[in-house]
């Protein structure tokens, strides 16, 4: 006689979603390479907005990007404070847009009210060693032709994409906006 034994193994996979406990403002403060973006967000008075519960996506230039941006010195002058507000609000998009949701050709409405354009490039590269090769897909995201250096830094109230440059809006030059903004800048 033959005896057959059957063994059944059950594997349970538990998926855990880790929800960050730090908000966008706290993440900016904790990242040394984003300290200038953090300081400028504070300067224009957006700290409460970026530490609240409403979801935002922020395209945050690195310190090196800010230092390379020739207009920064002009924008930080009290008479041009309204332009700095416009620039910082151009980097903020209401809603949650991780890299997977940034589609090629998309146009996102910024807090400033102007659209910011997305280009997504996908390429495939053959990588290998010896006789073993694999096809690797590389995805690059550009915002206003500026490469996103690091995407999807999660925060409790949104996502941060680190930029290698400073996307610049078409500034609105109105005297009433300038006067109101200058008044706010001198009271800080």
Coordinates of N, CA, C and O in Angstrom, one line a residue:
X1 N 0.8 -1.2 0.0 CA 0.0 0.0 0.0 C 0.9 1.3 0.0 O 2.0 1.3 0.6
X2 N 0.4 2.3 -0.6 CA 1.1 3.6 -0.7 C 0.3 4.6 0.1 O -0.9 4.7 -0.1
X3 N 1.0 5.4 0.9 CA 0.3 6.5 1.6 C 0.8 7.8 1.0 O 2.0 8.0 0.9
X4 N -0.1 8.7 0.7 CA 0.2 10.0 0.2 C -0.2 11.0 1.2 O -1.3 11.0 1.8
X5 N 0.8 11.9 1.5 CA 0.5 13.0 2.4 C 0.5 14.3 1.7 O 1.4 14.6 0.9
X6 N -0.5 15.1 1.9 CA -0.6 16.4 1.2 C -0.4 17.5 2.3 O -1.1 17.5 3.3
X7 N 0.5 18.4 2.1 CA 0.7 19.5 3.0 C 0.2 20.8 2.3 O 0.6 21.1 1.2
X8 N -0.6 21.6 3.0 CA -1.0 22.9 2.5 C -0.4 24.0 3.3 O -0.5 23.9 4.6
X9 N 0.3 24.9 2.7 CA 0.9 26.0 3.4 C 0.1 27.3 3.0 O -0.1 27.5 1.8
X10 N -0.3 28.0 4.0 CA -1.0 29.3 3.7 C -0.1 30.4 4.1 O 0.4 30.4 5.3
X11 N 0.1 31.4 3.2 CA 0.9 32.5 3.5 C 0.0 33.7 3.6 O -0.8 34.0 2.6
X12 N 0.1 34.5 4.6 CA -0.7 35.7 4.8 C 0.2 36.9 4.6 O 1.3 37.0 5.2
X13 N -0.1 37.7 3.6 CA 0.6 38.9 3.4 C -0.1 40.1 4.0 O -1.3 40.3 3.7
X14 N 0.6 40.8 4.9 CA 0.0 42.0 5.5 C 0.6 43.2 4.9 O 1.8 43.4 4.9
X15 N -0.3 44.1 4.3 CA 0.2 45.3 3.7 C -0.1 46.4 4.7 O -1.2 46.6 5.2
X16 N 1.0 47.1 5.0 CA 0.9 48.2 6.0 C 1.2 49.5 5.3 O 2.2 49.7 4.6
X17 N 0.3 50.5 5.4 CA 0.6 51.8 4.8 C 1.1 52.7 6.0 O 0.4 52.9 7.0
X18 N 2.3 53.2 5.8 CA 2.8 54.0 6.9 C 2.4 55.5 6.5 O 2.8 56.0 5.5
X19 N 1.7 56.1 7.4 CA 1.3 57.5 7.3 C 2.3 58.4 8.0 O 2.5 58.2 9.2
X20 N 2.9 59.3 7.3 CA 3.9 60.1 7.9 C 3.2 61.0 9.0 O 2.1 61.4 8.9
X21 N 4.0 61.3 10.0 CA 3.4 62.1 11.1 C 3.9 63.5 11.1 O 3.5 64.4 11.8
X22 N 4.9 63.8 10.2 CA 5.4 65.2 10.0 C 4.7 65.8 8.8 O 4.5 65.2 7.8
X23 N 4.4 67.1 9.0 CA 3.7 67.8 7.9 C 4.8 68.4 7.0 O 6.0 68.3 7.2
X24 N 4.3 69.0 5.9 CA 5.2 69.6 4.9 C 6.2 70.5 5.5 O 7.4 70.5 5.2
X25 N 5.8 71.5 6.3 CA 6.7 72.5 6.9 C 7.7 71.8 7.7 O 8.9 72.1 7.7
X26 N 7.4 70.8 8.5 CA 8.3 70.0 9.3 C 9.3 69.3 8.5 O 10.5 69.2 8.8
X27 N 8.9 68.7 7.4 CA 9.8 68.0 6.5 C 10.8 69.0 5.9 O 12.0 68.7 5.8
X28 N 10.3 70.1 5.4 CA 11.2 71.1 4.9 C 12.2 71.6 5.9 O 13.4 71.7 5.6
X29 N 11.8 71.7 7.1 CA 12.7 72.2 8.2 C 13.8 71.1 8.5 O 14.9 71.4 8.9
X30 N 13.4 69.8 8.4 CA 14.3 68.7 8.7 C 15.3 68.4 7.6 O 16.3 67.7 7.8
X31 N 15.1 68.9 6.4 CA 16.0 68.6 5.3 C 17.0 69.7 5.0 O 16.6 70.8 4.5
X32 N 18.2 69.5 5.4 CA 19.2 70.6 5.2 C 19.3 71.2 3.8 O 19.4 72.4 3.6
X33 N 19.1 70.3 2.8 CA 19.2 70.8 1.4 C 18.0 71.7 1.0 O 18.0 72.3 -0.1
X34 N 16.9 71.7 1.9 CA 15.7 72.5 1.6 C 15.6 73.7 2.5 O 14.5 74.3 2.7
X35 N 16.6 74.0 3.3 CA 16.5 75.1 4.3 C 16.1 76.4 3.7 O 15.4 77.2 4.4
X36 N 16.6 76.8 2.5 CA 16.2 78.0 1.9 C 14.7 78.0 1.6 O 14.0 79.1 1.8
X37 N 14.2 76.9 1.0 CA 12.8 76.9 0.7 C 12.0 77.0 2.0 O 11.0 77.8 2.1
X38 N 12.4 76.4 3.1 CA 11.8 76.5 4.4 C 11.7 77.9 4.9 O 10.7 78.4 5.3
X39 N 12.9 78.6 4.8 CA 12.9 80.0 5.2 C 12.1 80.9 4.4 O 11.4 81.8 4.9
X40 N 12.0 80.7 3.1 CA 11.2 81.5 2.2 C 9.7 81.3 2.4 O 8.9 82.2 2.4
X41 N 9.3 80.1 2.7 CA 7.9 79.7 3.0 C 7.5 80.5 4.3 O 6.4 81.1 4.3
X42 N 8.4 80.5 5.2 CA 8.1 81.2 6.5 C 8.0 82.7 6.2 O 7.2 83.4 6.8
X43 N 9.0 83.2 5.5 CA 9.0 84.7 5.2 C 7.8 85.2 4.6 O 7.3 86.3 4.9
X44 N 7.2 84.4 3.7 CA 6.0 84.9 3.0 C 4.7 84.6 3.8 O 3.6 84.9 3.3
X45 N 4.8 83.9 4.9 CA 3.7 83.6 5.7 C 2.9 82.4 5.4 O 1.7 82.3 5.7
X46 N 3.5 81.4 4.7 CA 2.7 80.2 4.4 C 2.9 79.0 5.3 O 2.5 77.9 5.1
X47 N 3.5 79.3 6.5 CA 3.8 78.3 7.5 C 2.5 77.6 8.0 O 2.5 76.3 8.0
X48 N 1.5 78.3 8.3 CA 0.3 77.7 8.8 C -0.4 76.9 7.7 O -0.9 75.8 8.0
X49 N -0.4 77.4 6.5 CA -1.0 76.6 5.4 C -0.3 75.3 5.2 O -0.9 74.2 5.1
X50 N 1.1 75.3 5.2 CA 1.8 74.0 5.0 C 2.0 73.1 6.2 O 2.5 72.1 6.1
X51 N 1.4 73.6 7.3 CA 1.4 72.7 8.5 C 0.0 72.3 8.9 O -0.2 71.6 9.9
X52 N -0.9 72.6 8.1 CA -2.3 72.3 8.4 C -2.7 70.9 7.8 O -1.8 70.1 7.6
X53 N -3.9 70.6 7.7 CA -4.4 69.3 7.3 C -4.8 69.2 5.8 O -4.9 68.1 5.3
X54 N -4.9 70.3 5.2 CA -5.2 70.3 3.7 C -4.1 69.8 2.9 O -2.9 70.2 3.2
X55 N -4.3 68.9 2.0 CA -3.2 68.3 1.2 C -2.6 69.3 0.2 O -3.4 69.9 -0.5
X56 N -1.3 69.3 0.1 CA -0.6 70.1 -0.9 C 0.5 69.3 -1.5 O 1.1 68.4 -0.9
X57 N 0.9 69.7 -2.7 CA 2.1 69.2 -3.4 C 3.0 70.4 -3.5 O 2.6 71.5 -4.0
X58 N 4.2 70.3 -3.1 CA 5.2 71.4 -3.2 C 6.4 71.0 -4.0 O 6.9 69.9 -3.8
X59 N 6.7 71.8 -5.0 CA 7.9 71.6 -5.8 C 9.0 72.5 -5.2 O 9.0 73.7 -5.3
X60 N 9.9 71.8 -4.3 CA 10.8 72.5 -3.5 C 12.2 72.6 -4.1 O 12.9 71.5 -4.2
X61 N 12.7 73.8 -4.5 CA 14.1 73.9 -5.0 C 15.1 73.6 -3.9 O 14.9 74.0 -2.7
X62 N 16.2 73.0 -4.3 CA 17.3 72.8 -3.3 C 18.0 74.2 -3.0 O 17.8 75.2 -3.8
X63 N 18.8 74.2 -2.0 CA 19.5 75.4 -1.7 C 20.4 75.8 -2.9 O 20.5 77.0 -3.2
X64 N 21.0 74.8 -3.5 CA 21.9 75.1 -4.7 C 21.1 75.8 -5.8 O 21.5 76.7 -6.5
X65 N 19.8 75.3 -6.0 CA 19.0 75.9 -7.0 C 18.6 77.3 -6.7 O 18.7 78.2 -7.6
X66 N 18.3 77.6 -5.4 CA 18.0 79.0 -5.0 C 19.3 79.9 -5.2 O 19.1 81.0 -5.7
X67 N 20.4 79.4 -4.9 CA 21.7 80.2 -5.0 C 22.0 80.5 -6.5 O 22.5 81.5 -6.8
X68 N 21.6 79.6 -7.4 CA 21.8 79.8 -8.8 C 20.8 80.7 -9.4 O 21.0 81.2 -10.5
X69 N 19.7 80.9 -8.7 CA 18.6 81.7 -9.3 C 19.0 83.2 -9.2 O 19.1 83.7 -8.1
X70 N 19.2 83.8 -10.3 CA 19.7 85.2 -10.3 C 18.7 86.2 -9.7 O 19.1 87.3 -9.3
X71 N 17.4 85.9 -9.7 CA 16.4 86.9 -9.2 C 16.1 86.9 -7.7 O 15.4 87.7 -7.2
X72 N 16.8 86.0 -7.0 CA 16.5 85.9 -5.6 C 16.8 87.1 -4.8 O 15.9 87.5 -3.9
X73 N 17.9 87.7 -5.0 CA 18.2 89.0 -4.3 C 17.2 90.1 -4.5 O 16.9 90.8 -3.6
X74 N 16.8 90.2 -5.7 CA 15.8 91.2 -6.0 C 14.5 90.9 -5.4 O 13.8 91.8 -4.8
X75 N 14.0 89.7 -5.4 CA 12.7 89.3 -4.8 C 12.7 89.4 -3.3 O 11.6 89.6 -2.7
X76 N 13.8 89.4 -2.6 CA 13.8 89.4 -1.2 C 13.9 90.9 -0.6 O 13.9 91.1 0.6
X77 N 13.9 91.9 -1.5 CA 13.9 93.3 -1.1 C 12.4 93.6 -0.7 O 11.5 93.1 -1.3
X78 N 12.3 94.4 0.3 CA 10.9 94.7 0.8 C 10.0 95.2 -0.3 O 8.8 94.9 -0.3
X79 N 10.4 96.1 -1.2 CA 9.5 96.6 -2.3 C 9.1 95.5 -3.2 O 8.2 95.7 -4.0
X80 N 9.8 94.4 -3.3 CA 9.4 93.3 -4.2 C 8.9 92.1 -3.5 O 8.8 91.0 -4.1
X81 N 8.5 92.2 -2.2 CA 8.0 91.1 -1.4 C 6.8 90.4 -2.1 O 6.7 89.2 -2.1
X82 N 5.9 91.2 -2.8 CA 4.8 90.6 -3.5 C 5.2 89.7 -4.6 O 4.5 88.7 -4.8
X83 N 6.4 89.9 -5.2 CA 6.9 89.0 -6.2 C 7.4 87.7 -5.6 O 7.2 86.6 -6.2
X84 N 8.0 87.8 -4.4 CA 8.4 86.6 -3.7 C 7.2 85.7 -3.3 O 7.3 84.5 -3.5
X85 N 6.2 86.4 -2.8 CA 4.9 85.7 -2.5 C 4.4 84.9 -3.8 O 4.0 83.8 -3.7
X86 N 4.4 85.6 -4.9 CA 4.0 85.0 -6.1 C 4.8 83.7 -6.5 O 4.3 82.7 -6.9
X87 N 6.1 83.9 -6.3 CA 7.0 82.8 -6.7 C 6.8 81.6 -5.8 O 6.7 80.5 -6.2
X88 N 6.8 81.8 -4.5 CA 6.6 80.7 -3.5 C 5.2 80.1 -3.8 O 5.1 78.8 -3.7
X89 N 4.2 80.9 -4.0 CA 2.8 80.3 -4.2 C 2.8 79.5 -5.6 O 1.9 78.6 -5.8
X90 N 3.7 79.8 -6.5 CA 3.8 79.1 -7.8 C 4.4 77.7 -7.6 O 4.1 76.8 -8.4
X91 N 5.1 77.5 -6.5 CA 5.7 76.2 -6.2 C 4.7 75.2 -5.5 O 5.0 74.1 -5.2
X92 N 3.5 75.7 -5.1 CA 2.6 75.0 -4.3 C 1.3 74.7 -5.1 O 0.7 75.5 -5.7
X93 N 1.0 73.4 -5.2 CA -0.3 72.9 -5.9 C -1.2 72.3 -4.9 O -0.8 71.4 -4.1
X94 N -2.4 72.8 -4.8 CA -3.4 72.2 -3.9 C -3.7 70.8 -4.4 O -3.8 70.5 -5.6
X95 N -3.7 69.9 -3.4 CA -4.0 68.5 -3.7 C -2.7 67.6 -3.6 O -1.6 68.1 -3.4
X96 N -2.9 66.3 -3.7 CA -1.9 65.4 -3.5 C -1.5 64.8 -4.9 O -2.3 64.1 -5.6
X97 N -0.2 65.1 -5.4 CA 0.2 64.6 -6.7 C 1.6 63.9 -6.5 O 2.6 64.5 -6.8
X98 N 1.5 62.6 -6.2 CA 2.8 61.9 -6.2 C 3.3 61.7 -7.6 O 2.5 62.0 -8.6
X99 N 4.5 61.3 -7.8 CA 5.1 61.2 -9.2 C 4.2 60.4 -10.1 O 4.1 60.7 -11.3
X100 N 3.6 59.3 -9.6 CA 2.8 58.4 -10.4 C 1.6 59.2 -11.0 O 1.0 58.8 -12.0
X101 N 1.1 60.2 -10.3 CA 0.0 61.0 -10.7 C 0.4 62.2 -11.6 O -0.5 62.9 -12.2
X102 N 1.7 62.4 -11.8 CA 2.1 63.5 -12.7 C 2.3 62.9 -14.1 O 3.3 62.3 -14.5
X103 N 1.2 63.1 -14.9 CA 1.2 62.6 -16.3 C 1.9 63.5 -17.2 O 1.9 64.7 -17.1
X104 N 2.5 62.9 -18.3 CA 3.1 63.7 -19.3 C 2.1 64.6 -20.0 O 1.0 64.2 -20.3
X105 N 2.5 65.9 -20.0 CA 1.6 66.9 -20.7 C 0.6 67.5 -19.7 O -0.2 68.3 -20.1
X106 N 0.6 67.0 -18.4 CA -0.3 67.6 -17.5 C 0.0 69.0 -17.2 O 1.1 69.5 -17.3
X107 N -1.1 69.7 -16.8 CA -0.9 71.1 -16.4 C -1.7 71.3 -15.1 O -2.9 71.1 -15.0
X108 N -0.9 71.6 -14.0 CA -1.5 71.7 -12.7 C -1.7 73.1 -12.3 O -0.8 74.0 -12.5
X109 N -2.8 73.4 -11.7 CA -3.2 74.8 -11.2 C -2.4 75.0 -9.9 O -2.7 74.3 -8.9
X110 N -1.6 76.0 -9.8 CA -0.8 76.3 -8.6 C -1.6 77.2 -7.7 O -2.6 77.8 -8.1
X111 N -1.1 77.3 -6.5 CA -1.7 78.2 -5.5 C -1.7 79.6 -6.0 O -2.6 80.4 -5.7
X112 N -0.7 80.0 -6.8 CA -0.6 81.3 -7.4 C -1.7 81.6 -8.4 O -2.0 82.7 -8.8
X113 N -2.3 80.5 -9.0 CA -3.4 80.7 -10.0 C -2.9 80.4 -11.4 O -3.7 80.4 -12.3
X114 N -1.6 80.2 -11.6 CA -1.1 79.9 -12.9 C -0.9 78.4 -13.0 O -0.7 77.8 -12.0
X115 N -0.9 77.9 -14.2 CA -0.6 76.5 -14.4 C 0.9 76.2 -14.4 O 1.7 77.1 -14.9
X116 N 1.2 75.0 -14.0 CA 2.6 74.6 -14.0 C 2.6 73.3 -14.9 O 1.7 72.5 -14.7
X117 N 3.5 73.2 -15.8 CA 3.5 72.1 -16.8 C 4.4 71.0 -16.5 O 5.5 71.2 -16.0
X118 N 3.9 69.8 -16.7 CA 4.7 68.6 -16.4 C 5.1 67.8 -17.7 O 4.2 67.7 -18.6
X119 N 6.3 67.4 -17.7 CA 6.8 66.5 -18.8 C 7.3 65.3 -18.1 O 8.1 65.4 -17.2
X120 N 6.9 64.1 -18.6 CA 7.4 62.9 -18.0 C 8.0 62.1 -19.2 O 7.4 61.8 -20.2
X121 N 9.3 61.7 -19.0 CA 10.0 61.0 -20.0 C 10.3 59.6 -19.5 O 10.8 59.4 -18.3
X122 N 10.0 58.6 -20.3 CA 10.3 57.2 -19.9 C 11.3 56.6 -20.9 O 11.1 56.8 -22.1
X123 N 12.3 56.0 -20.4 CA 13.3 55.4 -21.3 C 13.7 54.0 -20.7 O 13.5 53.8 -19.5
X124 N 14.2 53.2 -21.6 CA 14.6 51.8 -21.1 C 16.1 51.7 -21.4 O 16.5 52.1 -22.5
X125 N 16.8 51.1 -20.4 CA 18.2 50.9 -20.6 C 18.5 49.5 -20.3 O 18.0 48.9 -19.3
X126 N 19.4 48.9 -21.0 CA 19.8 47.5 -20.8 C 21.0 47.6 -19.9 O 22.0 48.2 -20.1
X127 N 20.9 46.9 -18.7 CA 21.9 46.9 -17.7 C 22.3 45.5 -17.4 O 21.4 44.6 -17.4
X128 N 23.5 45.2 -17.2 CA 23.9 43.9 -16.8 C 25.4 43.7 -16.6 O 26.2 44.6 -16.7
X129 N 25.7 42.5 -16.2 CA 27.1 42.1 -15.9 C 27.3 40.7 -16.4 O 26.5 39.8 -16.1
X130 N 28.3 40.5 -17.2 CA 28.6 39.1 -17.7 C 27.5 38.7 -18.7 O 27.2 39.4 -19.6
X131 N 26.9 37.6 -18.4 CA 25.8 37.1 -19.3 C 24.4 37.4 -18.8 O 23.5 36.9 -19.4
X132 N 24.3 38.2 -17.8 CA 23.0 38.5 -17.2 C 22.7 39.9 -17.5 O 23.4 40.9 -17.0
X133 N 21.6 40.2 -18.2 CA 21.1 41.5 -18.5 C 19.7 41.7 -18.2 O 18.9 40.7 -18.2
X134 N 19.3 42.9 -17.8 CA 17.9 43.2 -17.6 C 17.6 44.5 -18.2 O 18.4 45.4 -18.3
X135 N 16.4 44.7 -18.5 CA 15.9 46.0 -19.1 C 15.3 46.8 -17.9 O 14.4 46.4 -17.2
X136 N 15.9 48.0 -17.7 CA 15.5 48.8 -16.6 C 14.8 50.1 -17.2 O 15.3 50.7 -18.1
X137 N 13.6 50.4 -16.6 CA 12.9 51.5 -17.0 C 13.2 52.7 -16.2 O 13.2 52.6 -14.9
X138 N 13.6 53.8 -16.8 CA 13.9 55.0 -16.1 C 12.9 56.1 -16.4 O 12.5 56.3 -17.6
X139 N 12.3 56.7 -15.4 CA 11.3 57.7 -15.5 C 11.9 59.0 -15.0 O 12.3 59.1 -13.8
X140 N 11.8 60.1 -15.8 CA 12.2 61.4 -15.3 C 11.0 62.3 -15.4 O 10.3 62.3 -16.4
X141 N 10.9 63.1 -14.4 CA 9.8 64.1 -14.4 C 10.4 65.5 -14.4 O 11.3 65.8 -13.6
X142 N 9.8 66.3 -15.3 CA 10.3 67.7 -15.4 C 9.1 68.6 -15.1 O 8.0 68.4 -15.5
X143 N 9.4 69.7 -14.3 CA 8.4 70.7 -14.0 C 8.9 72.0 -14.6 O 9.9 72.5 -14.2
X144 N 8.2 72.5 -15.6 CA 8.6 73.7 -16.3 C 10.1 73.5 -16.8 O 10.9 74.4 -16.6
X145 N 10.4 72.4 -17.4 CA 11.7 72.0 -17.9 C 12.8 71.8 -16.9 O 13.9 71.7 -17.2
X146 N 12.4 71.8 -15.6 CA 13.4 71.6 -14.5 C 13.2 70.1 -14.0 O 12.1 69.7 -13.6
X147 N 14.3 69.4 -13.9 CA 14.3 68.0 -13.4 C 13.9 67.9 -12.0 O 14.4 68.6 -11.1
X148 N 13.0 67.0 -11.7 CA 12.7 66.6 -10.3 C 13.8 65.7 -9.9 O 13.9 64.6 -10.4
X149 N 14.6 66.1 -8.9 CA 15.7 65.3 -8.5 C 15.4 64.2 -7.6 O 16.0 63.1 -7.6
X150 N 14.4 64.5 -6.7 CA 13.9 63.4 -5.8 C 12.4 63.6 -5.7 O 11.9 64.7 -5.3
X151 N 11.6 62.6 -6.0 CA 10.2 62.7 -5.9 C 9.6 61.9 -4.7 O 10.3 61.1 -4.1
X152 N 8.4 62.3 -4.4 CA 7.6 61.6 -3.4 C 8.1 61.5 -2.0 O 8.1 60.5 -1.4
X153 N 8.5 62.7 -1.5 CA 8.8 62.8 -0.1 C 7.5 63.0 0.6 O 6.9 64.1 0.5
X154 N 7.0 62.0 1.3 CA 5.7 62.1 1.9 C 5.7 62.9 3.2 O 6.6 62.9 4.0
X155 N 4.6 63.6 3.4 CA 4.3 64.3 4.6 C 2.8 64.0 5.0 O 2.1 63.5 4.2
X156 N 2.5 64.3 6.2 CA 1.1 64.0 6.7 C 0.1 64.8 5.9 O -1.1 64.3 5.8
X157 N 0.4 65.9 5.3 CA -0.5 66.7 4.6 C -0.1 66.9 3.1 O -0.5 67.9 2.5
X158 N 0.7 66.0 2.6 CA 1.0 66.2 1.1 C 2.3 65.5 0.7 O 2.7 64.5 1.4
X159 N 2.8 66.0 -0.3 CA 4.0 65.4 -0.9 C 5.0 66.5 -1.4 O 4.5 67.6 -1.8
X160 N 6.3 66.2 -1.3 CA 7.3 67.2 -1.7 C 8.1 66.5 -2.8 O 8.5 65.4 -2.7
X161 N 8.4 67.3 -3.9 CA 9.3 66.9 -4.9 C 10.4 67.9 -4.9 O 10.2 69.1 -5.0
X162 N 11.6 67.4 -4.8 CA 12.8 68.2 -4.8 C 13.3 68.6 -6.2 O 13.5 67.7 -7.0
X163 N 13.4 69.9 -6.4 CA 13.7 70.4 -7.7 C 15.2 70.8 -7.9 O 15.8 71.4 -6.9
X164 N 15.7 70.6 -9.1 CA 17.1 71.0 -9.3 C 17.2 72.5 -9.9 O 18.3 72.9 -10.3
X165 N 16.1 73.2 -9.9 CA 16.1 74.6 -10.3 C 14.8 75.2 -9.7 O 14.1 74.6 -9.0
X166 N 14.6 76.5 -10.1 CA 13.5 77.3 -9.5 C 12.5 77.6 -10.7 O 12.8 78.4 -11.6
X167 N 11.3 76.9 -10.7 CA 10.3 77.3 -11.7 C 9.8 78.7 -11.4 O 9.5 79.1 -10.2
X168 N 9.7 79.5 -12.4 CA 9.4 81.0 -12.2 C 8.1 81.3 -13.0 O 8.0 81.0 -14.1
X169 N 7.1 81.9 -12.3 CA 5.9 82.2 -12.9 C 6.0 83.5 -13.8 O 7.0 84.2 -13.7
X170 N 4.9 83.8 -14.5 CA 4.8 85.1 -15.1 C 4.3 86.0 -14.0 O 3.2 85.9 -13.6
X171 N 5.2 86.9 -13.5 CA 4.8 87.7 -12.4 C 3.8 88.7 -12.8 O 3.7 89.2 -13.9
X172 N 2.9 89.0 -11.8 CA 1.9 90.0 -12.0 C 2.4 91.3 -11.3 O 2.6 91.3 -10.1
X173 N 2.5 92.4 -12.1 CA 3.1 93.6 -11.6 C 2.0 94.6 -11.5 O 1.7 95.4 -12.4
X174 N 1.3 94.7 -10.3 CA 0.3 95.6 -10.1 C 0.6 96.5 -8.9 O 1.2 95.9 -7.9
X175 N 0.3 97.7 -8.9 CA 0.7 98.6 -7.8 C -0.1 98.3 -6.5 O 0.4 98.4 -5.4
X176 N -1.4 97.9 -6.6 CA -2.2 97.6 -5.4 C -1.7 96.3 -4.7 O -1.6 96.3 -3.5
X177 N -1.3 95.3 -5.5 CA -0.7 94.1 -5.0 C 0.6 94.4 -4.3 O 0.9 93.9 -3.2
X178 N 1.4 95.2 -5.0 CA 2.7 95.6 -4.5 C 2.6 96.3 -3.1 O 3.3 96.1 -2.2
X179 N 1.7 97.3 -3.1 CA 1.5 98.1 -1.8 C 1.0 97.2 -0.7 O 1.6 97.3 0.4
X180 N 0.1 96.3 -0.9 CA -0.4 95.4 0.2 C 0.7 94.5 0.6 O 0.9 94.3 1.8
X181 N 1.4 93.9 -0.3 CA 2.5 93.0 0.0 C 3.7 93.7 0.8 O 4.2 93.2 1.7
X182 N 4.0 94.9 0.3 CA 5.1 95.7 1.0 C 4.7 96.0 2.4 O 5.5 95.9 3.3
X183 N 3.4 96.3 2.6 CA 2.9 96.6 4.0 C 3.1 95.4 4.8 O 3.5 95.5 6.0
X184 N 2.8 94.2 4.3 CA 2.9 92.9 5.1 C 4.4 92.7 5.3 O 4.8 92.2 6.4
X185 N 5.3 92.9 4.4 CA 6.7 92.7 4.5 C 7.3 93.5 5.6 O 8.2 93.1 6.3
X186 N 6.9 94.8 5.7 CA 7.5 95.7 6.7 C 7.0 95.4 8.1 O 7.6 95.8 9.0
X187 N 5.9 94.6 8.2 CA 5.4 94.3 9.6 C 5.9 93.0 10.1 O 5.6 92.6 11.2
X188 N 6.7 92.3 9.3 CA 7.3 91.0 9.7 C 8.5 91.2 10.5 O 9.3 92.0 10.4

